[in-house]
Amino acid sequence: MLETIKNFVWSAPVVINLALFGVAVLIKTKGYTFFRLPSILKDTVFKIKKSRKSFAMMCTSLGGTIGVGNAIGVAGALTEGGAGAVFWMGIAGILGMAIKYAEIFLALTYKTPGIKSYGPMAYIEKGTGTKFFAVIYAFLCVCVSLGMGNLAQVKSAISAFDGIFSIPEFVLSGIIVIVFFRVVIGGIKKISSFSEIAVPVISLVYIFSLLFVLFKFRENVPNAIRGILSGTGLMTGVKWAVIKKGITSGFSKAIFSSEAGLGSVGFAHTSSDTDPHEQGKWGVVEVFVDAVICIMTSIAILTLSKEISGVPTSYMTRAVFAYSMGVWGEIFYGVSMTLFAFASLLCWFYNGSTAVEYITKKKSVSNFYCLLFGVIIFASAFIKDCVIIDLSDIANGVMMTMNLCCLWLILFKNTLTFNL
């Protein structure tokens, strides 16, 4: 029953709706996030000292998107859609950059000066003219933060060490919960301070490790690239059914990996007091980094496709590092996935905490939520197959649908004007 509902919530119309909104924003901005990408990177990544807080907020939000989902989700896209899925990941990245730019721009535009920022709830409430939908969105956000943002992340971190160290699962979850409380006790400032150091370092080390794999097996890379081009239909002899699978899996996995259209990007970014347009640029960078990691991971898997054939989908990325670096590769994978999962956990805790405060308007309830979040982290070691994650996926899909409906409404009202 839950699987049927989940498939309906995440069906093709949702993906098409998301893609169409991305195209609409590109048209509205005259392709700004795509054609001006080099300029955007120059104004952000190469000027971090001038926009330190904006960078910290981007890292916090980025921590919620990259990592565990990329490694497993990308492998799933290749299994379902073939090598051609990689090309459509790139297309999804282009649309995702436009969508996240719009979400951040709106969240800051509708932010009320002088009071706590509530991210996407601000433009949902003011865009629809009623608080009702914003409260429902906030409630769904809390559900997602406890499921996908907590339970799923911790279980993924624990499974990343499966077969490497014989450490009891409750010990690993116990360590995670101790570090979690140590960080979140300082609020968004402590979370962003941790993220602005940890997320870039983990991401860069992970990217350079993938570059090492590609260089070590560089003789296989041309075949991997040819496979990608062949799967897109750019080369003759490819059936439409194969191309369609590549589009469906590659596009959906990449767009959902970046969380573009979900609205969650507005939580962290609205903690910055930067101009909406300037902060929106960091959303473009966020999707760009996520897309680079997705595509590089895909090419690495395709490069070693023969060597890791027969490996279960969820272990493909781990197998790439293990084959390339031996036991140290497995250890690196386990550590990096744990750090990625922890960064995601921190981001989603902040999202959920902000949503709780929006609903109740009481800081004390947020403190209770923090305690509940910590309990679930530790309990993850004892929870096996659980419906919580499935329910979280459903809530995630409904969140995206609500957010997209609101974004379209604002667009049709012609109140979405970008100061480019």
Tab-separated table of C-alpha atoms in Angstrom:
chain	number	residue	atom	x	y	z
A	1	MET	CA	0.000	0.000	0.000
A	2	LEU	CA	2.720	2.473	1.030
A	3	GLU	CA	4.793	1.544	-2.023
A	4	THR	CA	1.810	2.312	-4.301
A	5	ILE	CA	1.258	5.705	-2.659
A	6	LYS	CA	4.985	6.487	-2.873
A	7	ASN	CA	5.099	5.617	-6.582
A	8	PHE	CA	2.064	7.843	-7.179
A	9	VAL	CA	3.528	10.776	-5.248
A	10	TRP	CA	6.836	10.475	-7.136
A	11	SER	CA	5.272	9.667	-10.527
A	12	ALA	CA	6.287	11.086	-13.921
A	13	PRO	CA	3.923	14.123	-13.739
A	14	VAL	CA	5.869	15.403	-10.700
A	15	VAL	CA	9.168	15.156	-12.601
A	16	ILE	CA	7.633	16.834	-15.669
A	17	ASN	CA	6.132	19.597	-13.502
A	18	LEU	CA	9.546	20.175	-11.943
A	19	ALA	CA	11.271	20.288	-15.325
A	20	LEU	CA	8.693	22.709	-16.738
A	21	PHE	CA	9.151	25.090	-13.821
A	22	GLY	CA	12.915	24.975	-14.350
A	23	VAL	CA	12.388	25.870	-18.015
A	24	ALA	CA	9.980	28.669	-17.001
A	25	VAL	CA	12.580	30.199	-14.665
A	26	LEU	CA	15.264	29.935	-17.353
A	27	ILE	CA	12.967	31.792	-19.762
A	28	LYS	CA	12.048	34.375	-17.092
A	29	THR	CA	15.735	35.019	-16.320
A	30	LYS	CA	16.816	34.771	-19.981
A	31	GLY	CA	18.971	31.764	-19.145
A	32	TYR	CA	20.920	33.651	-16.464
A	33	THR	CA	21.839	30.657	-14.282
A	34	PHE	CA	23.155	28.730	-17.303
A	35	PHE	CA	24.779	31.302	-19.584
A	36	ARG	CA	26.280	33.292	-16.705
A	37	LEU	CA	27.513	30.270	-14.733
A	38	PRO	CA	31.237	31.196	-15.060
A	39	SER	CA	30.432	34.705	-13.806
A	40	ILE	CA	28.344	33.302	-10.931
A	41	LEU	CA	31.198	31.006	-9.857
A	42	LYS	CA	33.597	33.953	-10.041
A	43	ASP	CA	31.317	36.120	-7.862
A	44	THR	CA	30.856	33.399	-5.236
A	45	VAL	CA	33.500	30.676	-4.996
A	46	PHE	CA	36.367	33.039	-5.798
A	47	LYS	CA	35.163	35.744	-3.415
A	48	ILE	CA	34.396	33.711	-0.303
A	49	LYS	CA	36.094	36.184	2.055
A	50	LYS	CA	33.656	38.920	0.996
A	51	SER	CA	30.598	36.735	1.539
A	52	ARG	CA	31.618	34.425	4.376
A	53	LYS	CA	28.153	34.062	5.910
A	54	SER	CA	26.538	33.356	2.536
A	55	PHE	CA	29.164	30.681	1.936
A	56	ALA	CA	28.494	29.135	5.357
A	57	MET	CA	24.742	28.995	4.668
A	58	MET	CA	25.384	27.400	1.268
A	59	CYS	CA	27.598	24.755	2.888
A	60	THR	CA	24.894	24.026	5.474
A	61	SER	CA	22.290	23.578	2.743
A	62	LEU	CA	24.698	21.632	0.517
A	63	GLY	CA	25.306	19.242	3.401
A	64	GLY	CA	21.641	18.271	3.162
A	65	THR	CA	21.898	17.241	-0.489
A	66	ILE	CA	25.218	15.549	-1.247
A	67	GLY	CA	26.670	12.259	-0.082
A	68	VAL	CA	24.810	9.073	0.692
A	69	GLY	CA	21.954	9.761	-1.732
A	70	ASN	CA	24.413	10.585	-4.500
A	71	ALA	CA	26.457	7.407	-4.110
A	72	ILE	CA	23.492	5.032	-3.971
A	73	GLY	CA	21.042	7.051	-6.090
A	74	VAL	CA	23.480	7.462	-8.973
A	75	ALA	CA	24.198	3.731	-9.036
A	76	GLY	CA	20.448	3.108	-9.096
A	77	ALA	CA	20.022	5.480	-12.051
A	78	LEU	CA	22.706	3.615	-14.024
A	79	THR	CA	21.164	0.234	-13.200
A	80	GLU	CA	17.673	1.352	-14.234
A	81	GLY	CA	18.459	3.694	-17.137
A	82	GLY	CA	21.866	2.648	-18.432
A	83	ALA	CA	24.824	4.890	-19.239
A	84	GLY	CA	22.616	7.433	-21.024
A	85	ALA	CA	21.201	8.452	-17.633
A	86	VAL	CA	24.418	10.406	-16.970
A	87	PHE	CA	23.654	12.860	-19.785
A	88	TRP	CA	20.223	13.563	-18.344
A	89	MET	CA	21.768	14.144	-14.920
A	90	GLY	CA	23.574	17.068	-16.521
A	91	ILE	CA	20.328	18.413	-18.015
A	92	ALA	CA	18.667	18.043	-14.606
A	93	GLY	CA	21.542	20.015	-13.092
A	94	ILE	CA	20.932	22.909	-15.506
A	95	LEU	CA	17.235	23.066	-14.577
A	96	GLY	CA	17.994	22.487	-10.885
A	97	MET	CA	20.283	25.535	-10.782
A	98	ALA	CA	17.459	27.729	-12.076
A	99	ILE	CA	14.917	26.265	-9.635
A	100	LYS	CA	17.106	26.694	-6.546
A	101	TYR	CA	18.006	30.227	-7.567
A	102	ALA	CA	14.280	31.054	-7.701
A	103	GLU	CA	13.538	29.354	-4.362
A	104	ILE	CA	16.278	31.254	-2.519
A	105	PHE	CA	15.348	34.520	-4.227
A	106	LEU	CA	11.716	34.119	-3.140
A	107	ALA	CA	12.527	33.002	0.417
A	108	LEU	CA	14.631	36.128	0.991
A	109	THR	CA	12.247	38.436	-0.886
A	110	TYR	CA	9.298	37.392	1.317
A	111	LYS	CA	11.373	37.367	4.503
A	112	THR	CA	10.048	39.778	7.148
A	113	PRO	CA	12.865	42.027	8.429
A	114	GLY	CA	13.597	41.916	12.141
A	115	ILE	CA	12.045	38.516	12.919
A	116	LYS	CA	13.240	34.925	12.646
A	117	SER	CA	13.276	33.689	9.061
A	118	TYR	CA	11.048	30.707	8.270
A	119	GLY	CA	12.443	29.877	4.836
A	120	PRO	CA	9.931	28.502	2.315
A	121	MET	CA	6.979	28.924	4.689
A	122	ALA	CA	7.275	32.698	4.202
A	123	TYR	CA	6.628	32.646	0.462
A	124	ILE	CA	4.101	29.812	0.722
A	125	GLU	CA	2.068	31.810	3.276
A	126	LYS	CA	2.322	35.141	1.457
A	127	GLY	CA	2.199	33.651	-2.022
A	128	THR	CA	-1.049	31.754	-1.396
A	129	GLY	CA	-2.497	34.379	0.933
A	130	THR	CA	-3.176	31.840	3.695
A	131	LYS	CA	-1.151	30.292	6.495
A	132	PHE	CA	-2.951	26.948	6.183
A	133	PHE	CA	-0.770	25.538	3.385
A	134	ALA	CA	2.399	26.823	5.034
A	135	VAL	CA	1.533	24.974	8.263
A	136	ILE	CA	0.887	21.730	6.347
A	137	TYR	CA	4.200	22.171	4.534
A	138	ALA	CA	5.967	22.758	7.866
A	139	PHE	CA	4.381	19.625	9.368
A	140	LEU	CA	5.509	17.537	6.378
A	141	CYS	CA	8.982	19.027	6.736
A	142	VAL	CA	9.149	17.804	10.340
A	143	CYS	CA	8.151	14.301	9.187
A	144	VAL	CA	10.827	14.311	6.474
A	145	SER	CA	13.500	15.592	8.857
A	146	LEU	CA	12.862	12.726	11.294
A	147	GLY	CA	12.697	10.081	8.558
A	148	MET	CA	14.823	10.853	5.510
A	149	GLY	CA	16.883	13.515	7.284
A	150	ASN	CA	17.612	11.443	10.390
A	151	LEU	CA	16.780	7.737	10.406
A	152	ALA	CA	17.753	7.094	6.770
A	153	GLN	CA	21.015	9.047	7.103
A	154	VAL	CA	22.161	7.287	10.272
A	155	LYS	CA	21.291	3.843	8.911
A	156	SER	CA	23.226	4.645	5.707
A	157	ALA	CA	26.232	5.767	7.750
A	158	ILE	CA	26.139	2.560	9.785
A	159	SER	CA	25.773	0.342	6.694
A	160	ALA	CA	28.736	2.121	5.048
A	161	PHE	CA	31.001	0.388	7.594
A	162	ASP	CA	29.358	-3.003	7.112
A	163	GLY	CA	32.093	-5.626	6.760
A	164	ILE	CA	34.924	-3.134	7.404
A	165	PHE	CA	34.993	-2.842	11.194
A	166	SER	CA	33.303	-5.122	13.701
A	167	ILE	CA	31.915	-2.216	15.707
A	168	PRO	CA	28.430	-2.686	17.201
A	169	GLU	CA	25.830	-0.529	15.462
A	170	PHE	CA	24.638	1.042	18.704
A	171	VAL	CA	28.205	2.249	19.392
A	172	LEU	CA	28.308	4.033	16.018
A	173	SER	CA	24.874	5.598	16.541
A	174	GLY	CA	25.933	6.563	20.070
A	175	ILE	CA	29.015	8.383	18.752
A	176	ILE	CA	26.887	10.180	16.159
A	177	VAL	CA	24.342	11.348	18.749
A	178	ILE	CA	27.092	12.678	21.070
A	179	VAL	CA	28.715	14.680	18.263
A	180	PHE	CA	25.255	15.816	17.124
A	181	PHE	CA	24.379	17.370	20.499
A	182	ARG	CA	27.866	18.872	20.707
A	183	VAL	CA	27.275	20.750	17.439
A	184	VAL	CA	23.579	21.724	17.555
A	185	ILE	CA	23.717	23.142	21.058
A	186	GLY	CA	25.130	26.280	19.440
A	187	GLY	CA	22.224	26.681	17.011
A	188	ILE	CA	22.540	27.691	13.362
A	189	LYS	CA	25.828	29.528	14.014
A	190	LYS	CA	27.519	26.367	15.286
A	191	ILE	CA	25.916	24.226	12.553
A	192	SER	CA	27.036	26.606	9.795
A	193	SER	CA	30.524	26.919	11.341
A	194	PHE	CA	30.878	23.135	11.253
A	195	SER	CA	29.428	22.867	7.747
A	196	GLU	CA	31.557	25.605	6.167
A	197	ILE	CA	34.665	23.621	7.098
A	198	ALA	CA	33.500	20.006	6.899
A	199	VAL	CA	31.362	20.056	3.732
A	200	PRO	CA	33.940	21.680	1.384
A	201	VAL	CA	36.748	19.463	2.721
A	202	ILE	CA	34.736	16.236	2.392
A	203	SER	CA	33.472	17.225	-1.056
A	204	LEU	CA	36.927	18.127	-2.385
A	205	VAL	CA	38.550	14.974	-0.994
A	206	TYR	CA	35.739	12.875	-2.484
A	207	ILE	CA	36.074	14.588	-5.889
A	208	PHE	CA	39.870	14.180	-5.937
A	209	SER	CA	39.456	10.521	-4.984
A	210	LEU	CA	37.154	10.053	-7.976
A	211	LEU	CA	39.739	11.821	-10.162
A	212	PHE	CA	42.338	9.351	-8.879
A	213	VAL	CA	40.096	6.436	-9.885
A	214	LEU	CA	39.514	7.904	-13.352
A	215	PHE	CA	43.240	8.565	-13.835
A	216	LYS	CA	44.236	5.097	-12.642
A	217	PHE	CA	41.848	3.446	-15.111
A	218	ARG	CA	42.040	6.168	-17.773
A	219	GLU	CA	42.153	3.600	-20.593
A	220	ASN	CA	38.521	2.695	-19.747
A	221	VAL	CA	37.230	6.275	-19.632
A	222	PRO	CA	36.717	6.717	-23.435
A	223	ASN	CA	34.458	3.629	-23.504
A	224	ALA	CA	32.476	5.031	-20.584
A	225	ILE	CA	31.986	8.350	-22.423
A	226	ARG	CA	30.956	6.525	-25.604
A	227	GLY	CA	28.430	4.532	-23.590
A	228	ILE	CA	26.931	7.760	-22.219
A	229	LEU	CA	26.625	9.327	-25.684
A	230	SER	CA	25.218	6.106	-27.124
A	231	GLY	CA	22.580	5.867	-24.400
A	232	THR	CA	21.339	9.410	-25.074
A	233	GLY	CA	20.320	8.576	-28.629
A	234	LEU	CA	22.970	10.890	-30.089
A	235	MET	CA	24.366	7.827	-31.807
A	236	THR	CA	22.353	5.582	-34.122
A	237	GLY	CA	20.844	2.206	-33.323
A	238	VAL	CA	19.382	3.017	-29.917
A	239	LYS	CA	15.745	2.156	-29.250
A	240	TRP	CA	13.403	4.775	-27.800
A	241	ALA	CA	12.627	2.500	-24.838
A	242	VAL	CA	16.306	2.609	-23.819
A	243	ILE	CA	16.481	6.392	-24.247
A	244	LYS	CA	13.258	6.845	-22.239
A	245	LYS	CA	14.631	4.825	-19.318
A	246	GLY	CA	17.781	6.931	-19.342
A	247	ILE	CA	15.771	10.156	-19.271
A	248	THR	CA	13.442	8.973	-16.494
A	249	SER	CA	16.090	7.558	-14.178
A	250	GLY	CA	18.889	10.042	-14.811
A	251	PHE	CA	16.723	13.139	-14.623
A	252	SER	CA	14.661	12.088	-11.610
A	253	LYS	CA	17.611	10.821	-9.537
A	254	ALA	CA	19.686	13.953	-10.182
A	255	ILE	CA	16.909	16.482	-9.626
A	256	PHE	CA	15.794	14.794	-6.409
A	257	SER	CA	19.412	14.445	-5.245
A	258	SER	CA	19.843	18.222	-5.428
A	259	GLU	CA	16.460	18.741	-3.670
A	260	ALA	CA	15.589	21.381	-6.268
A	261	GLY	CA	11.864	22.116	-6.077
A	262	LEU	CA	11.512	20.825	-2.530
A	263	GLY	CA	11.824	24.289	-1.006
A	264	SER	CA	14.182	23.096	1.746
A	265	VAL	CA	16.999	25.251	0.349
A	266	GLY	CA	15.197	28.291	1.756
A	267	PHE	CA	15.735	27.316	5.402
A	268	ALA	CA	19.497	27.784	5.680
A	269	HIS	CA	19.903	30.487	3.037
A	270	THR	CA	17.407	32.865	4.665
A	271	SER	CA	19.628	32.987	7.755
A	272	SER	CA	21.810	35.243	5.635
A	273	ASP	CA	20.884	38.916	5.276
A	274	THR	CA	22.337	39.100	1.771
A	275	ASP	CA	20.496	40.535	-1.230
A	276	PRO	CA	18.136	37.848	-2.689
A	277	HIS	CA	19.878	37.900	-6.065
A	278	GLU	CA	23.359	37.554	-4.552
A	279	GLN	CA	22.307	34.727	-2.216
A	280	GLY	CA	20.498	33.024	-5.097
A	281	LYS	CA	23.858	32.688	-6.840
A	282	TRP	CA	24.990	30.397	-4.026
A	283	GLY	CA	22.025	28.138	-4.779
A	284	VAL	CA	23.371	27.802	-8.319
A	285	VAL	CA	26.782	26.821	-6.912
A	286	GLU	CA	25.099	24.295	-4.618
A	287	VAL	CA	23.416	22.437	-7.494
A	288	PHE	CA	26.564	22.702	-9.627
A	289	VAL	CA	28.663	20.943	-6.957
A	290	ASP	CA	25.997	18.278	-6.461
A	291	ALA	CA	25.809	17.672	-10.229
A	292	VAL	CA	29.603	17.394	-10.526
A	293	ILE	CA	29.704	14.753	-7.776
A	294	CYS	CA	26.791	12.827	-9.345
A	295	ILE	CA	28.311	12.813	-12.841
A	296	MET	CA	31.849	11.986	-11.681
A	297	THR	CA	30.561	9.112	-9.536
A	298	SER	CA	28.605	7.808	-12.538
A	299	ILE	CA	31.623	7.919	-14.863
A	300	ALA	CA	33.761	6.145	-12.236
A	301	ILE	CA	31.168	3.348	-11.964
A	302	LEU	CA	30.960	3.021	-15.765
A	303	THR	CA	34.757	3.017	-16.042
A	304	LEU	CA	34.923	-0.052	-13.794
A	305	SER	CA	31.632	-1.611	-14.919
A	306	LYS	CA	33.263	-4.921	-15.914
A	307	GLU	CA	35.389	-5.143	-12.787
A	308	ILE	CA	32.437	-4.610	-10.427
A	309	SER	CA	29.800	-6.497	-12.426
A	310	GLY	CA	27.496	-8.549	-10.222
A	311	VAL	CA	27.848	-6.174	-7.277
A	312	PRO	CA	24.482	-5.081	-5.768
A	313	THR	CA	23.428	-1.566	-6.769
A	314	SER	CA	23.739	-0.152	-3.250
A	315	TYR	CA	27.379	-1.328	-3.065
A	316	MET	CA	28.560	-0.177	-6.523
A	317	THR	CA	30.225	3.073	-5.438
A	318	ARG	CA	31.865	1.333	-2.506
A	319	ALA	CA	33.110	-1.385	-4.889
A	320	VAL	CA	34.709	1.278	-7.123
A	321	PHE	CA	36.825	2.586	-4.238
A	322	ALA	CA	37.567	-0.924	-2.951
A	323	TYR	CA	38.786	-2.092	-6.382
A	324	SER	CA	40.871	1.055	-6.867
A	325	MET	CA	42.403	1.431	-3.402
A	326	GLY	CA	41.880	-1.880	-1.647
A	327	VAL	CA	40.825	-1.902	1.991
A	328	TRP	CA	41.811	1.766	2.319
A	329	GLY	CA	39.263	2.561	-0.370
A	330	GLU	CA	36.535	0.853	1.651
A	331	ILE	CA	37.581	2.720	4.780
A	332	PHE	CA	37.600	6.008	2.863
A	333	TYR	CA	34.123	5.277	1.506
A	334	GLY	CA	32.806	4.450	4.987
A	335	VAL	CA	34.276	7.584	6.565
A	336	SER	CA	33.181	9.906	3.740
A	337	MET	CA	29.621	8.531	3.682
A	338	THR	CA	29.399	8.920	7.462
A	339	LEU	CA	30.545	12.540	7.282
A	340	PHE	CA	28.192	13.263	4.384
A	341	ALA	CA	25.329	11.666	6.321
A	342	PHE	CA	26.176	13.707	9.433
A	343	ALA	CA	26.242	16.959	7.437
A	344	SER	CA	22.844	16.070	5.965
A	345	LEU	CA	21.542	15.201	9.420
A	346	LEU	CA	22.560	18.634	10.776
A	347	CYS	CA	20.919	20.446	7.874
A	348	TRP	CA	17.652	18.554	8.227
A	349	PHE	CA	17.639	19.049	11.985
A	350	TYR	CA	17.751	22.794	11.410
A	351	ASN	CA	15.008	22.548	8.771
A	352	GLY	CA	12.768	20.520	11.076
A	353	SER	CA	13.494	22.710	14.092
A	354	THR	CA	12.577	25.840	12.131
A	355	ALA	CA	9.360	24.179	10.926
A	356	VAL	CA	8.412	23.208	14.504
A	357	GLU	CA	8.978	26.756	15.695
A	358	TYR	CA	6.890	28.115	12.805
A	359	ILE	CA	3.949	25.893	13.771
A	360	THR	CA	4.096	26.412	17.546
A	361	LYS	CA	5.857	29.796	17.831
A	362	LYS	CA	7.479	28.379	20.992
A	363	LYS	CA	11.229	27.963	21.396
A	364	SER	CA	10.728	25.379	24.159
A	365	VAL	CA	9.050	22.999	21.694
A	366	SER	CA	12.119	23.256	19.460
A	367	ASN	CA	14.226	22.094	22.411
A	368	PHE	CA	11.966	19.052	22.811
A	369	TYR	CA	12.314	18.395	19.076
A	370	CYS	CA	16.105	18.442	19.478
A	371	LEU	CA	15.864	15.780	22.185
A	372	LEU	CA	13.509	13.664	20.036
A	373	PHE	CA	15.896	13.986	17.088
A	374	GLY	CA	18.763	12.699	19.237
A	375	VAL	CA	16.709	9.755	20.508
A	376	ILE	CA	15.888	8.706	16.929
A	377	ILE	CA	19.582	8.910	15.979
A	378	PHE	CA	20.479	6.421	18.706
A	379	ALA	CA	17.407	4.236	18.060
A	380	SER	CA	18.395	3.897	14.381
A	381	ALA	CA	20.823	1.138	15.356
A	382	PHE	CA	17.946	-1.006	16.624
A	383	ILE	CA	15.431	-0.267	13.856
A	384	LYS	CA	15.525	-2.608	10.880
A	385	ASP	CA	13.015	-2.381	8.029
A	386	CYS	CA	10.740	0.440	9.040
A	387	VAL	CA	7.740	2.206	7.488
A	388	ILE	CA	9.029	5.535	8.818
A	389	ILE	CA	11.348	5.962	5.827
A	390	ASP	CA	8.547	5.117	3.358
A	391	LEU	CA	6.219	7.588	5.075
A	392	SER	CA	9.015	10.158	4.962
A	393	ASP	CA	9.415	9.618	1.198
A	394	ILE	CA	5.679	10.201	0.744
A	395	ALA	CA	5.804	13.377	2.857
A	396	ASN	CA	8.806	14.477	0.796
A	397	GLY	CA	6.836	14.098	-2.430
A	398	VAL	CA	3.812	15.977	-1.079
A	399	MET	CA	6.145	18.753	0.138
A	400	MET	CA	7.555	19.127	-3.360
A	401	THR	CA	4.105	19.170	-4.970
A	402	MET	CA	2.883	21.867	-2.556
A	403	ASN	CA	6.020	23.935	-3.060
A	404	LEU	CA	5.803	23.707	-6.853
A	405	CYS	CA	2.114	24.689	-6.846
A	406	CYS	CA	2.986	27.773	-4.817
A	407	LEU	CA	5.931	28.630	-7.092
A	408	TRP	CA	3.700	28.368	-10.169
A	409	LEU	CA	1.057	30.534	-8.468
A	410	ILE	CA	3.613	33.264	-7.762
A	411	LEU	CA	4.894	32.989	-11.324
A	412	PHE	CA	1.387	33.307	-12.794
A	413	LYS	CA	0.666	36.292	-10.531
A	414	ASN	CA	3.734	37.844	-12.165
A	415	THR	CA	5.195	38.636	-8.747
A	416	LEU	CA	8.346	36.638	-9.479
A	417	THR	CA	10.600	39.429	-10.757
A	418	PHE	CA	14.348	38.911	-10.684
A	419	ASN	CA	16.711	41.842	-10.229
A	420	LEU	CA	19.387	40.653	-12.631
